[in-house]
Short mmCIF file of C-alpha atoms in Angstrom, two decimals:
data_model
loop_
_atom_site.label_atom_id
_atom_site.label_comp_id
_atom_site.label_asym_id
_atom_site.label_seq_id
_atom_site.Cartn_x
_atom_site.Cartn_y
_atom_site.Cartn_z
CA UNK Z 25 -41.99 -7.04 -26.58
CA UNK Z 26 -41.98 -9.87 -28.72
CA UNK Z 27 -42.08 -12.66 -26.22
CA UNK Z 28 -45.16 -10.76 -24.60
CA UNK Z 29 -46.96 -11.12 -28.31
CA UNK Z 30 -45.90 -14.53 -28.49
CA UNK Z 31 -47.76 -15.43 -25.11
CA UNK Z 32 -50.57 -13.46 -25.68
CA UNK Z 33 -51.11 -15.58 -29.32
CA UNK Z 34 -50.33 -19.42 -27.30
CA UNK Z 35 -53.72 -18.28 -25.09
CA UNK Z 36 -55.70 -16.64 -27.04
CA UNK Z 37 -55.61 -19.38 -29.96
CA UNK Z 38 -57.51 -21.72 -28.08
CA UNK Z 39 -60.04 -19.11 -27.14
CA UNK Z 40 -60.79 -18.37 -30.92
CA UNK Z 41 -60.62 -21.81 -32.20
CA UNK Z 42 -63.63 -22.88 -29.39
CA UNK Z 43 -65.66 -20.24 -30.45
CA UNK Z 44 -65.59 -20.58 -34.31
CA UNK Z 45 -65.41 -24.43 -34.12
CA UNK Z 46 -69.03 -24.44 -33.97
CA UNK Z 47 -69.98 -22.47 -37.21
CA UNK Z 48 -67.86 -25.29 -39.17
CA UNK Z 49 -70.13 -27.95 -37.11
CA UNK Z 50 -73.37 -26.12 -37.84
CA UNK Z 51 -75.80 -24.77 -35.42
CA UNK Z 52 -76.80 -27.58 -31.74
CA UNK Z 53 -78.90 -26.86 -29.04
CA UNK Z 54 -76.71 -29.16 -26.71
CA UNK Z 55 -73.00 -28.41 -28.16
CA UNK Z 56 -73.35 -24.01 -29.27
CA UNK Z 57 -73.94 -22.78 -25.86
CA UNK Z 58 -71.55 -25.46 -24.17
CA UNK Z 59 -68.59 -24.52 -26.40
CA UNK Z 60 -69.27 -20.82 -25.77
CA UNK Z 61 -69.24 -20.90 -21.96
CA UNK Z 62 -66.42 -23.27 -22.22
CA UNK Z 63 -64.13 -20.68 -24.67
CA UNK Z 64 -65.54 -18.15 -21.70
CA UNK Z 65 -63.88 -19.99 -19.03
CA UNK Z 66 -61.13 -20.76 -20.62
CA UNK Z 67 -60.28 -17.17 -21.64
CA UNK Z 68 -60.85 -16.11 -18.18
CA UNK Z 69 -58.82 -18.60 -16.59
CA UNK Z 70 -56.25 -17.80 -19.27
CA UNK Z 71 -56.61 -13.70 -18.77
CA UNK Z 72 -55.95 -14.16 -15.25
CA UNK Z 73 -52.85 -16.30 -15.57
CA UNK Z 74 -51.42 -14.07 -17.91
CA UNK Z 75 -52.35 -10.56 -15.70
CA UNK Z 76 -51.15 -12.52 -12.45
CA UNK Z 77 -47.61 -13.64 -14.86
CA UNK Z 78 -47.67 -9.82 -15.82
CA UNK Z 79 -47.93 -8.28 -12.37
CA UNK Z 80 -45.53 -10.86 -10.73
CA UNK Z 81 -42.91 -9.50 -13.84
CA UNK Z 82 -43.36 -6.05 -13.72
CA UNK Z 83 -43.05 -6.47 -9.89
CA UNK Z 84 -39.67 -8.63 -10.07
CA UNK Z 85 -38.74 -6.15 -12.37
CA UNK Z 86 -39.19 -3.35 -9.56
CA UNK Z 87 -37.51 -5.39 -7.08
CA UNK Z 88 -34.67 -5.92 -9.65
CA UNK Z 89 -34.08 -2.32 -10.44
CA UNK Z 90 -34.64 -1.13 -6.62
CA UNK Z 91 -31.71 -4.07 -5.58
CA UNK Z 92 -29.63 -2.22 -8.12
CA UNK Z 93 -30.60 1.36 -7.13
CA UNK Z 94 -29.82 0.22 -3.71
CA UNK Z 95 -26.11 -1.44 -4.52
CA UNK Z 96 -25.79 1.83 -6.33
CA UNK Z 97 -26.46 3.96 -3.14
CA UNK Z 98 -24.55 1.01 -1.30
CA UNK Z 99 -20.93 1.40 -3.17
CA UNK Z 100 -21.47 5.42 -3.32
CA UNK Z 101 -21.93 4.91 0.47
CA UNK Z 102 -19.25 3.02 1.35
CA UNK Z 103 -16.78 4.92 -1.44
CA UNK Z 104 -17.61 7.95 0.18
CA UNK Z 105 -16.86 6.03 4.03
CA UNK Z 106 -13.63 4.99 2.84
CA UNK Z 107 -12.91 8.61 1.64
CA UNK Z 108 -13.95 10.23 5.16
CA UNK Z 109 -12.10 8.10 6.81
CA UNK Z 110 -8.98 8.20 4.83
CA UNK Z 111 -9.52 11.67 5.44
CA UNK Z 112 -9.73 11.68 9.39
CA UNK Z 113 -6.91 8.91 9.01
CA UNK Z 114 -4.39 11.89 7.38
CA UNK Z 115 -5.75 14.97 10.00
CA UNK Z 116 -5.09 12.50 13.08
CA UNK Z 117 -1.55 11.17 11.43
CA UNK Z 118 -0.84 15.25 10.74
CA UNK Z 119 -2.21 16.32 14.53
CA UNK Z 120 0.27 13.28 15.49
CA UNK Z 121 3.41 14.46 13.81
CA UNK Z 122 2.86 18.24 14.99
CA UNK Z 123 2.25 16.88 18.43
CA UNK Z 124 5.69 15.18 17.86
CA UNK Z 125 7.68 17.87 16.58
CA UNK Z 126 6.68 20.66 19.08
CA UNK Z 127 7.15 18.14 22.35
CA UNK Z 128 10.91 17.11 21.14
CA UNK Z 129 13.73 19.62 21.07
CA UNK Z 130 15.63 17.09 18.79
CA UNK Z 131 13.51 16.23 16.46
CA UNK Z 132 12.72 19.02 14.00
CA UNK Z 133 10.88 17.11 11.21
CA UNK Z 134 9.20 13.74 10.63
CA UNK Z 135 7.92 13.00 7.34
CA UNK Z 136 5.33 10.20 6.32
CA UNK Z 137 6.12 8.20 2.94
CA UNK Z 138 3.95 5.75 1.42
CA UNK Z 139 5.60 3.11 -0.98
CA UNK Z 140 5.22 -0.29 -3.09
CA UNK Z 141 7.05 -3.06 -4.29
CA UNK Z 142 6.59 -4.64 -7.66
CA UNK Z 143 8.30 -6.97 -10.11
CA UNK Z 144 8.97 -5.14 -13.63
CA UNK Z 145 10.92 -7.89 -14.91
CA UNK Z 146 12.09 -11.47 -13.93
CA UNK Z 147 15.41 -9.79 -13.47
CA UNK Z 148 14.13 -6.37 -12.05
CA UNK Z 149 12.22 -5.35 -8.61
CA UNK Z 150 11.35 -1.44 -8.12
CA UNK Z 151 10.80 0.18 -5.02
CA UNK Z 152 8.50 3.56 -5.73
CA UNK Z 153 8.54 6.08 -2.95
CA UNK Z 154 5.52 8.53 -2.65
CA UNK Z 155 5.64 11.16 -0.13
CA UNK Z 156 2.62 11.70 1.98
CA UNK Z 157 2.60 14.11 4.66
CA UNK Z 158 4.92 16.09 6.90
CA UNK Z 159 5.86 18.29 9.74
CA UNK Z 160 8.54 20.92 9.76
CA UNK Z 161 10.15 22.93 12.54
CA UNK Z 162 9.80 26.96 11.38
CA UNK Z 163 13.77 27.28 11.77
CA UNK Z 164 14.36 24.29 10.03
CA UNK Z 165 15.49 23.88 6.58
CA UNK Z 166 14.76 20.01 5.30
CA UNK Z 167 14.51 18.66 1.73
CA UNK Z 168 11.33 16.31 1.19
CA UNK Z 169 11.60 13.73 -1.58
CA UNK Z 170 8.36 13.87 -2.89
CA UNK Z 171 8.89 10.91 -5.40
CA UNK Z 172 11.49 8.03 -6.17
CA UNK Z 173 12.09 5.04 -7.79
CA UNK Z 174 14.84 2.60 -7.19
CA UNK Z 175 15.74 -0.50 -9.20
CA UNK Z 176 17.26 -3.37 -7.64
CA UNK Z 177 18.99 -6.54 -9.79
CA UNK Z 178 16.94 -9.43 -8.22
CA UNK Z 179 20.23 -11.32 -8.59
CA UNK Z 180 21.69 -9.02 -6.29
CA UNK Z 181 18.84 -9.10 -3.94
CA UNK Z 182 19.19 -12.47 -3.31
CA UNK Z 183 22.21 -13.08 -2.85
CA UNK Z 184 22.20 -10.43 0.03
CA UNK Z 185 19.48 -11.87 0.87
CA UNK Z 186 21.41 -15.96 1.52
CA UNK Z 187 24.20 -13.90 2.93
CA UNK Z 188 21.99 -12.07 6.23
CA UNK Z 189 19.27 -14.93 6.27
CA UNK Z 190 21.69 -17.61 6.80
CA UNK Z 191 23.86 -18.05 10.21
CA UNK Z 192 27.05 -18.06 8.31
CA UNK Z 193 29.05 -14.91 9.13
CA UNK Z 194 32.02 -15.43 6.78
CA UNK Z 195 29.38 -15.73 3.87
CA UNK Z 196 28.23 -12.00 4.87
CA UNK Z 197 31.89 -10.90 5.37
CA UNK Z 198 33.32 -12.00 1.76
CA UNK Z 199 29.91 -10.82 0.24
CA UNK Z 200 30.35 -7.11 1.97
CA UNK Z 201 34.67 -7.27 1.05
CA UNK Z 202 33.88 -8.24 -2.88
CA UNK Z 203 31.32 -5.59 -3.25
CA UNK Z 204 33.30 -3.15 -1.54
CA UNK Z 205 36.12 -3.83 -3.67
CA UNK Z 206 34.15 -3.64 -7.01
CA UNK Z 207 32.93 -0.35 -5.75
CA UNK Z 208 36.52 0.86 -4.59
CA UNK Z 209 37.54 0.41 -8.20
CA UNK Z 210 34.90 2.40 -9.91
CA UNK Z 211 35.92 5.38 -12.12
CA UNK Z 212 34.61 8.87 -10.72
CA UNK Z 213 33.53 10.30 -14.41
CA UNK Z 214 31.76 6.70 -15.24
CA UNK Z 215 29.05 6.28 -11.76
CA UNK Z 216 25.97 4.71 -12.90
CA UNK Z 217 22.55 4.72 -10.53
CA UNK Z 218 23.07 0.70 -11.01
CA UNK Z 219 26.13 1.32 -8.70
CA UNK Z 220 24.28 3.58 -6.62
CA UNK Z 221 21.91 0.41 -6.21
CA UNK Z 222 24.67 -1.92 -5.54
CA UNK Z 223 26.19 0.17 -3.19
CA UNK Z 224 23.07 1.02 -1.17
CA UNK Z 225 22.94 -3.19 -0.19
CA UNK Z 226 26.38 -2.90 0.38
CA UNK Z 227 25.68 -0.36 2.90
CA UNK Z 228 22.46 -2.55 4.01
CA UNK Z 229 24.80 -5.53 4.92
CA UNK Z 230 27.77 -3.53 6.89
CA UNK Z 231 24.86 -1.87 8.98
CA UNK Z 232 23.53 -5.23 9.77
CA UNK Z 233 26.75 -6.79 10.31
CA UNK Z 234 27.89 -3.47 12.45
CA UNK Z 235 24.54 -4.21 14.72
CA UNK Z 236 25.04 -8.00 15.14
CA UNK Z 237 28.72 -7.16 16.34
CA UNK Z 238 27.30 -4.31 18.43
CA UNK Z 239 29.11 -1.44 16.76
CA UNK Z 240 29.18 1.53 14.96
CA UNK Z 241 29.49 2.08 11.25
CA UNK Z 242 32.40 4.26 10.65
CA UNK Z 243 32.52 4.10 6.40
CA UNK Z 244 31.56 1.62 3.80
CA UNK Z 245 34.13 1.79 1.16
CA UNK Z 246 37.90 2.49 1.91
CA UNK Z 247 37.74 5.30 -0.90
CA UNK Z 248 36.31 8.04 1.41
CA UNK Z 249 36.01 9.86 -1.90
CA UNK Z 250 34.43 7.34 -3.70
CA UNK Z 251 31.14 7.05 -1.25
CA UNK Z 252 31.22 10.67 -0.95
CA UNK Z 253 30.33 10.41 -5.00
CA UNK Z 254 28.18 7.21 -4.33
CA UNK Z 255 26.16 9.35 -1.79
CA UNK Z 256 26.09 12.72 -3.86
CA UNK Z 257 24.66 10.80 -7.18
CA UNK Z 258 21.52 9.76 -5.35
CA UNK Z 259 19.98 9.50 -1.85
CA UNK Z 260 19.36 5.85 -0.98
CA UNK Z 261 18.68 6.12 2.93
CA UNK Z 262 15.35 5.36 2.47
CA UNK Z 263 15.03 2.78 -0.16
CA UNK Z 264 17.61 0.63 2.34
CA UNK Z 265 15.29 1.22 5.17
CA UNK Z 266 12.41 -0.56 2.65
CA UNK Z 267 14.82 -3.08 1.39
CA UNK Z 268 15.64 -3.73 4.87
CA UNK Z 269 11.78 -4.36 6.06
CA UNK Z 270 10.30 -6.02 3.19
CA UNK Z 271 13.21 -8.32 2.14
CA UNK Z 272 15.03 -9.23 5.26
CA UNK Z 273 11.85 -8.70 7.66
CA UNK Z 274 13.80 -6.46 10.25
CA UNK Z 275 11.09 -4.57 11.95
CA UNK Z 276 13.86 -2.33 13.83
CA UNK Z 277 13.93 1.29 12.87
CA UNK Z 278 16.44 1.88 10.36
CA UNK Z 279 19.42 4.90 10.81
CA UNK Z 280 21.52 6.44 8.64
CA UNK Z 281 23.26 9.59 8.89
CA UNK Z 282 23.27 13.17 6.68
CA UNK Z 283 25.76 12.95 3.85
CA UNK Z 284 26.06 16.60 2.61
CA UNK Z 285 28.15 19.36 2.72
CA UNK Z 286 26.58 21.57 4.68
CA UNK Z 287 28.09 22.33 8.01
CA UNK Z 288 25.09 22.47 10.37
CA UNK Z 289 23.91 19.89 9.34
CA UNK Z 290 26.75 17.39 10.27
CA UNK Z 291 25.00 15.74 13.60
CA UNK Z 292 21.89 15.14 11.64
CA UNK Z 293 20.58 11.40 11.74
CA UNK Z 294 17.84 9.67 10.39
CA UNK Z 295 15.23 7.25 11.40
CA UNK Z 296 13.14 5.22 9.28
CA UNK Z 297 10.30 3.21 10.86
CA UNK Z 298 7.86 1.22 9.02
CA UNK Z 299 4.84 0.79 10.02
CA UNK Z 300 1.29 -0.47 9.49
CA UNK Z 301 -1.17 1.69 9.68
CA UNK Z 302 -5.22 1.04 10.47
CA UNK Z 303 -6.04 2.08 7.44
CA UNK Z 304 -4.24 -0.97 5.56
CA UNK Z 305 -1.15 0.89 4.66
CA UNK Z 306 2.49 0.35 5.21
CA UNK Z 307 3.46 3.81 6.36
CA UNK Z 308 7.36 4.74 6.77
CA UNK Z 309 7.99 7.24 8.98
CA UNK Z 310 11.07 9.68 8.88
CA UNK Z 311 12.03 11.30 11.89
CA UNK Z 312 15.20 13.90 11.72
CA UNK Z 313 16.61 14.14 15.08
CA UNK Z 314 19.54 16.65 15.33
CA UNK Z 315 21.61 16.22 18.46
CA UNK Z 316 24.15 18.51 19.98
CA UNK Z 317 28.23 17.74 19.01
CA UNK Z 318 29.84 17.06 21.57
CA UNK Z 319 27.29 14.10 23.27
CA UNK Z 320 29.01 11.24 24.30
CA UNK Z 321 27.70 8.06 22.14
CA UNK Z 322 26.04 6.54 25.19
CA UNK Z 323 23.82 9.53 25.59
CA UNK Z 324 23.55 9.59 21.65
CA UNK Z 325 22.38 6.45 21.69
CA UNK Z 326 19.72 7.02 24.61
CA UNK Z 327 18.21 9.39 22.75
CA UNK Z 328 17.96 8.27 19.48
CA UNK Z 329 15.90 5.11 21.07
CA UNK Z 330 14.34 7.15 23.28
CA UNK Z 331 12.45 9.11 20.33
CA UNK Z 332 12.00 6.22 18.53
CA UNK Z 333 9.90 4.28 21.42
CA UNK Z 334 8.39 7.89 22.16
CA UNK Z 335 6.72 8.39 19.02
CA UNK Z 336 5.78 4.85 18.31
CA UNK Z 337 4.22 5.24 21.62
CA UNK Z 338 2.21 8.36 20.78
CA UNK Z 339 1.32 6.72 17.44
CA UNK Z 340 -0.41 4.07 19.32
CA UNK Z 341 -1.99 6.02 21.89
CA UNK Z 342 -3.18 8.10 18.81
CA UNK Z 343 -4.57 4.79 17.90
CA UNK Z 344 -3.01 4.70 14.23
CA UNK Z 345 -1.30 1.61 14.54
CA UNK Z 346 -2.73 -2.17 14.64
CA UNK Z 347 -2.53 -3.66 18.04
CA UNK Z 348 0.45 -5.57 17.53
CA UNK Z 349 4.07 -4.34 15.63
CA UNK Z 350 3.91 -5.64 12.29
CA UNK Z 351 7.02 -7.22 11.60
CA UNK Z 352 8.64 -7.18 7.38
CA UNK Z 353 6.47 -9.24 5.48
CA UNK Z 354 8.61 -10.53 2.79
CA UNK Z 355 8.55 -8.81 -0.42
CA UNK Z 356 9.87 -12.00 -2.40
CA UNK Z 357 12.87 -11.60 -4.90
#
């Protein structure tokens, strides 16, 4: 308002100064009439500037709030795009997993986590596990974590890390023999989840190690009673299968097998695979397979893989996955 007062008074002073100048000169047949059609002219000329300046103002101002009405409507449009299709991302991945479940006699559950990484601490990286979505056979009884957290020692991390990174075998066999030791020695009554931690790389590095040697993992400590504790205080399976991925970029689908006490459930195996989804998202997928005692391991084996190319298969068909298989992208210590 002020600035439009302050124009208005720069051209209107002229104006009024050409048409009073005269009455200080005294009256003239040759200068009076000049000085009034020139003060005419000039606030004419002046009036239209200023109207054309106004219009061309009021009109940017228009165009200024319509851009803004229209970003407005833009973000709202695209918010509510991302949110329809995040939408009709979930229904396909849920069609997918029922598809799954009710085509495969073994496989009585898969479950769809979402996770993240993130650095807490120079000496501290967290793994948070968010559960997602899942299928479940009706005669099927399975136990859905719907949210973790797991804290590594970086130190730790990394030096698992040197050990399965670098060609050196006998690194990765003292690292796997001191850390089973340690965790040997550990008192029943005084666990900690920071053991838990430890011992869930420990397991990391005898499953790798078992795989590069082309066998089977038959224990991880030599106290059977010990990782029966180890496994009881917390369920790790998981977090390895991250660990696994992000750290050590293994794109392979990670197993491990039930730990519990309940009969029925002894043949029960797991399956981790992590992938990314078109939506953006690292999804990890859980697939429960439970397979008939008495299988030989060849057959075991066959169909465990089997399932595993099966479903990535279907996943891809149900066009949920990029093009290519994304493999670990390193998480950094």
């Amino acid at each position: 308002m002020g600035k439009k007062i302050i124009n208005t008074f720069i051209f209107i002073t002229p104006v009024v100064l050409s048409i009073i100048s005269p009455i200080f000169q005294g009256p003239s047949k040759t200068t009076f009439p000049a000085n009034y059609v020139f003060a005419g002219f000039i606030l004419f000329s002046m009036g239209a500037i200023y109207w054309v300046k106004q219009y061309l103002n009021e009109k940017n101002g228009k165009i200024n709030e319509l851009e803004k009405v229209i970003e407005r409507g833009y973000l709202s449009l695209t918010s509510e795009y991302n949110e329809l299709s995040q939408f009709r991302y979930k229904k396909i991945q849920e069609e997918t997993l029922k598809i799954f479940v009710q085509q495969k006699e073994y496989v009585p559950a898969v479950q769809v986590y979402e996770y993240s990484v993130s650095k807490t601490s120079p000496l501290k990286t967290v793994v948070k596990l968010n559960y997602r979505q899942g299928v479940i056979d009706e005669d099927e009884e399975i136990n859905a974590l719907i949210k973790a957290k797991y804290i590594y020692d970086k130190g730790e991390l990394r030096r698992l890390e040197r050990a399965i990174q670098k060609p050196k075998p006998k690194k990765l066999v003292k690292y796997i023999y001191r850390w089973r030791n340690e965790l040997d020695m550990l008192s029943k009554t005084n666990i900690t989840e920071k053991d838990v931690m430890k011992f869930s790389l420990l397991q990391v590095a005898i499953d790798y190690s078992s795989r590069m040697a082309q066998s089977t993992t038959k224990g991880y400590l030599n106290s059977e009673s010990m990782e029966k504790e180890l496994h009881s205080y917390k369920r790790t399976g998981i977090a390895r299968a991250i660990i696994s991925h992000d750290f050590f970029t293994d794109p392979d689908p990670y197993h491990f097998s039930y730990t519990g006490s309940l009969s029925r459930k002894t043949n029960r195996i797991y399956t981790c695979m992590i992938r990314k989804g078109k939506d953006g998202v690292n999804h990890l997928y859980l697939l429960t397979l439970q397979i008939d005692e008495g299988i030989s391991k060849t057959d075991f084996n066959k169909i465990v893989t089997d399932t595993e190319w099966q479903f990535e298969t279907l996943l891809r068909e149900r066009k949920l996955l990029y093009n290519k298989v994304e493999g670990g992208s390193s998480g950094g210590l």
